[in-house]
Short mmCIF file of C-alpha atoms and ligand atoms in Angstrom, two decimals:
data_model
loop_
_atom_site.label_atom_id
_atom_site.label_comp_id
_atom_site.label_asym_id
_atom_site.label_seq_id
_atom_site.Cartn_x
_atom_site.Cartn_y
_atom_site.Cartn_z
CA UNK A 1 23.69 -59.33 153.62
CA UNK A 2 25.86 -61.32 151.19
CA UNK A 3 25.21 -61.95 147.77
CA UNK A 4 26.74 -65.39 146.68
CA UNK A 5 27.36 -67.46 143.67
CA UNK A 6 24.85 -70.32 142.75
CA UNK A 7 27.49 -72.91 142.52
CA UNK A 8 29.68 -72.58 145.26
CA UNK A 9 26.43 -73.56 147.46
CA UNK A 10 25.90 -76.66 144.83
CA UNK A 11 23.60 -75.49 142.92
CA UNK A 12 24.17 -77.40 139.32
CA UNK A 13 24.12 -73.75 137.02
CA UNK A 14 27.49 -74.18 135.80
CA UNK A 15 28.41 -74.37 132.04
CA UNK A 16 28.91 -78.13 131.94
CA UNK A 17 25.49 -78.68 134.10
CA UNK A 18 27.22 -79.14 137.56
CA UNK A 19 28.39 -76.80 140.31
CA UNK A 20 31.67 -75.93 142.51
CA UNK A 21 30.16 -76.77 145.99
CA UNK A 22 32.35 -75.78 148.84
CA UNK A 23 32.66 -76.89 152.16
CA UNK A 24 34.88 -74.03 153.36
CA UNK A 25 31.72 -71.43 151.70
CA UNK A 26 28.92 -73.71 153.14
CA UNK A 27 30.95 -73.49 156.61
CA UNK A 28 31.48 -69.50 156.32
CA UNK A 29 27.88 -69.14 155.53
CA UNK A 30 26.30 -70.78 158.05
CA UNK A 31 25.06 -68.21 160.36
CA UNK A 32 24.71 -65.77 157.81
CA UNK A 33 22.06 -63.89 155.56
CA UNK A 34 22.79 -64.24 151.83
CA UNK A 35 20.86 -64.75 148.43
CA UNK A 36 22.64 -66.79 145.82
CA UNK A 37 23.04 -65.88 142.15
CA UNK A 38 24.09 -67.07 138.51
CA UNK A 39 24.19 -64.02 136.09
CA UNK A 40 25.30 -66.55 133.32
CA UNK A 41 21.56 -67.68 133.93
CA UNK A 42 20.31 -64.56 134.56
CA UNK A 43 21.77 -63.23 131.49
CA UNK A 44 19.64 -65.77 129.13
CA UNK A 45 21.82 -68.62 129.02
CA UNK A 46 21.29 -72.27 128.66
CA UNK A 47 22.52 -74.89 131.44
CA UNK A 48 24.56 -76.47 129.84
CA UNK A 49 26.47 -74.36 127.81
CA UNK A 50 29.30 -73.47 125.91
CA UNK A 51 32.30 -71.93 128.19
CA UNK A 52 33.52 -68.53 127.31
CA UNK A 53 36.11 -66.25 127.76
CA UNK A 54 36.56 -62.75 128.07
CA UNK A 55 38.81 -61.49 124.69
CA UNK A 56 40.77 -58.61 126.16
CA UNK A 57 42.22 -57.23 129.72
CA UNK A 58 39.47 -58.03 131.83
CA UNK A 59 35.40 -57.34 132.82
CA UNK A 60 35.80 -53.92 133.41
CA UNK A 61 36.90 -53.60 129.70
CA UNK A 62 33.72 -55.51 128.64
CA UNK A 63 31.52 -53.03 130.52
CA UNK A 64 33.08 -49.96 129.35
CA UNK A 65 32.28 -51.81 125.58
CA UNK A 66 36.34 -52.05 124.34
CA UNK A 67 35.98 -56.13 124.96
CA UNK A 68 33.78 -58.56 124.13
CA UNK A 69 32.92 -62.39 125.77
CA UNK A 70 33.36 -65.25 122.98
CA UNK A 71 32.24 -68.45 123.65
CA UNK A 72 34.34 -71.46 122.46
CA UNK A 73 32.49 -72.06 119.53
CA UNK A 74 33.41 -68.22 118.49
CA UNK A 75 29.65 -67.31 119.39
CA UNK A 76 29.65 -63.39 121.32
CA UNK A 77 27.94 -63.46 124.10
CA UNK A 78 28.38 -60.44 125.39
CA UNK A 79 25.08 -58.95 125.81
CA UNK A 80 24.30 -62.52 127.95
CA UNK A 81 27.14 -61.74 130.95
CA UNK A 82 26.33 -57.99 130.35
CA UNK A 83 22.57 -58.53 131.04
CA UNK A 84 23.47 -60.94 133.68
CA UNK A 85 25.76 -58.57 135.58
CA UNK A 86 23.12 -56.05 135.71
CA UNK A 87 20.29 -58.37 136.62
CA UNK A 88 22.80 -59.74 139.64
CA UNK A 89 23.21 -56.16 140.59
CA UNK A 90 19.29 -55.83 140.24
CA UNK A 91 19.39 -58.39 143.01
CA UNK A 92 22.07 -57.60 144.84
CA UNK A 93 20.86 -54.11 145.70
CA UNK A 94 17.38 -54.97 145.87
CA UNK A 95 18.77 -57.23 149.21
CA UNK A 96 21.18 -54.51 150.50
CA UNK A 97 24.06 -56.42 149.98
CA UNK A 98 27.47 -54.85 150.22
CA UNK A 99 29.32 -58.17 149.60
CA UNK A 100 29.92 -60.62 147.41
CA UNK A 101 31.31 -64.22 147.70
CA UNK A 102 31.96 -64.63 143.95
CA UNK A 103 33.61 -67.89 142.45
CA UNK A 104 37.13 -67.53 141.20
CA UNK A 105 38.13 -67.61 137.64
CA UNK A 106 35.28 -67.63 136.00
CA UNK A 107 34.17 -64.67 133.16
CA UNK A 108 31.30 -63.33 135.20
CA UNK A 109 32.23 -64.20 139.02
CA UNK A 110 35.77 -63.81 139.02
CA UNK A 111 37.51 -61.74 141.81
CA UNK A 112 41.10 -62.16 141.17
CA UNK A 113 42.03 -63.93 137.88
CA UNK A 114 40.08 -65.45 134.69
CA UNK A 115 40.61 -67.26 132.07
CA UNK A 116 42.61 -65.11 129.13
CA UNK A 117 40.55 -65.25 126.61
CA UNK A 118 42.69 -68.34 124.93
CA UNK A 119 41.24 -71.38 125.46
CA UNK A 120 44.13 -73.10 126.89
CA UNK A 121 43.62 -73.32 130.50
CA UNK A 122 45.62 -70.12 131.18
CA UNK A 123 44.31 -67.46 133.90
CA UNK A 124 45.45 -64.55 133.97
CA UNK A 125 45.00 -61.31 136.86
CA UNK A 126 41.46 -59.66 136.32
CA UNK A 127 37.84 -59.52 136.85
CA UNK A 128 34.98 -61.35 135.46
CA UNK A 129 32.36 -59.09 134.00
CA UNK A 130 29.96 -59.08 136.80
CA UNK A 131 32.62 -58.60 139.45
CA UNK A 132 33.48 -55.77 137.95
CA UNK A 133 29.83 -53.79 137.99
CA UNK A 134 29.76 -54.61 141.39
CA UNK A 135 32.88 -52.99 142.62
CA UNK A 136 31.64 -50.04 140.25
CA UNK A 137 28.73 -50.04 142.60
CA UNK A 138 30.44 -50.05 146.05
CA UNK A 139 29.49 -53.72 146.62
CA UNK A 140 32.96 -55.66 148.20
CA UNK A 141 33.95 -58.73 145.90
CA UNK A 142 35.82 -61.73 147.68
CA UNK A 143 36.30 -65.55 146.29
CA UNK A 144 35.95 -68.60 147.88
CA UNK A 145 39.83 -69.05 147.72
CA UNK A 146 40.01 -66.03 150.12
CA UNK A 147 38.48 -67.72 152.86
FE1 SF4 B 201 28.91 -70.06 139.11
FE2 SF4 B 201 29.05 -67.50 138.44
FE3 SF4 B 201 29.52 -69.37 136.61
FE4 SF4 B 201 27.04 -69.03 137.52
S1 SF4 B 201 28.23 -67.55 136.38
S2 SF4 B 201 28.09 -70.98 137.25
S3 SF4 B 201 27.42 -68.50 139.64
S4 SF4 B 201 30.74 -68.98 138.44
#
């Protein structure tokens, strides 16, 4: 059983209100079982919203509490992906899932890279914030650009 982000699959939960559907995930999931997430919902917030970033190395830092998330507006959101990653996890375990098809780049789905914590369109190597709790718990993280 797979656990999957919300908006690879189309569903419109990203921070400007629409989604990252994807053929290539739509194709791999096909004749599979899986149960789709957003812990940016999950965590409390709006859709749409405010983009953030993660302010320091990467999620695993935010977990451990040496980083925090900051929206673009300079709000800390934080406790929002925190609460998020653990309600995912909530889910994700709840469903036996040992994978996850997580979307690249963002703050709480990221596999490989994010955003550095700049603004400016930069990624950087890392893990979004509920990538990381899930690799924590034994669950396997892959993006859709690893297909
Ligand atoms: Fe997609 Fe994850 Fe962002 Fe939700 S938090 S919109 S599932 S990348």
């Amino acid at each position: 059983m797979l656990v999957v982000s919300a908006c690879l699959v189309g569903v419109n939960c990203k921070y400007n209100g629409g989604n990252n559907d994807n053929e290539k995930v739509k194709e791999f999931l096909k004749d599979k079982e899986y149960i789709i997430i957003c812990p940016e919902q999950l965590g409390g917030l709006t859709t749409p919203r405010k983009p953030s970033e993660i302010n320091c190395l990467d999620g695993r830092d935010v977990l451990c509490g040496n980083g925090k998330v900051i929206s673009c507006e300079s709000v800390d959101v934080t406790e929002n992906f925190v609460n998020g990653a653990n309600e995912s996890l909530k889910i994700a375990q709840m469903f036996n899932c040992d994978k996850a098809l997580l979307k690249e780049g963002s703050p709480s789905c990221g596999c490989n890279l994010i955003y550095d914590g700049t603004f400016s369109g930069k990624k950087i190597p890392g893990k979004g914030v509920t990538s990381a709790l899930f690799i924590e718990n034994n669950i396997e993280v892959f993006s859709e650009k690893e297909l």
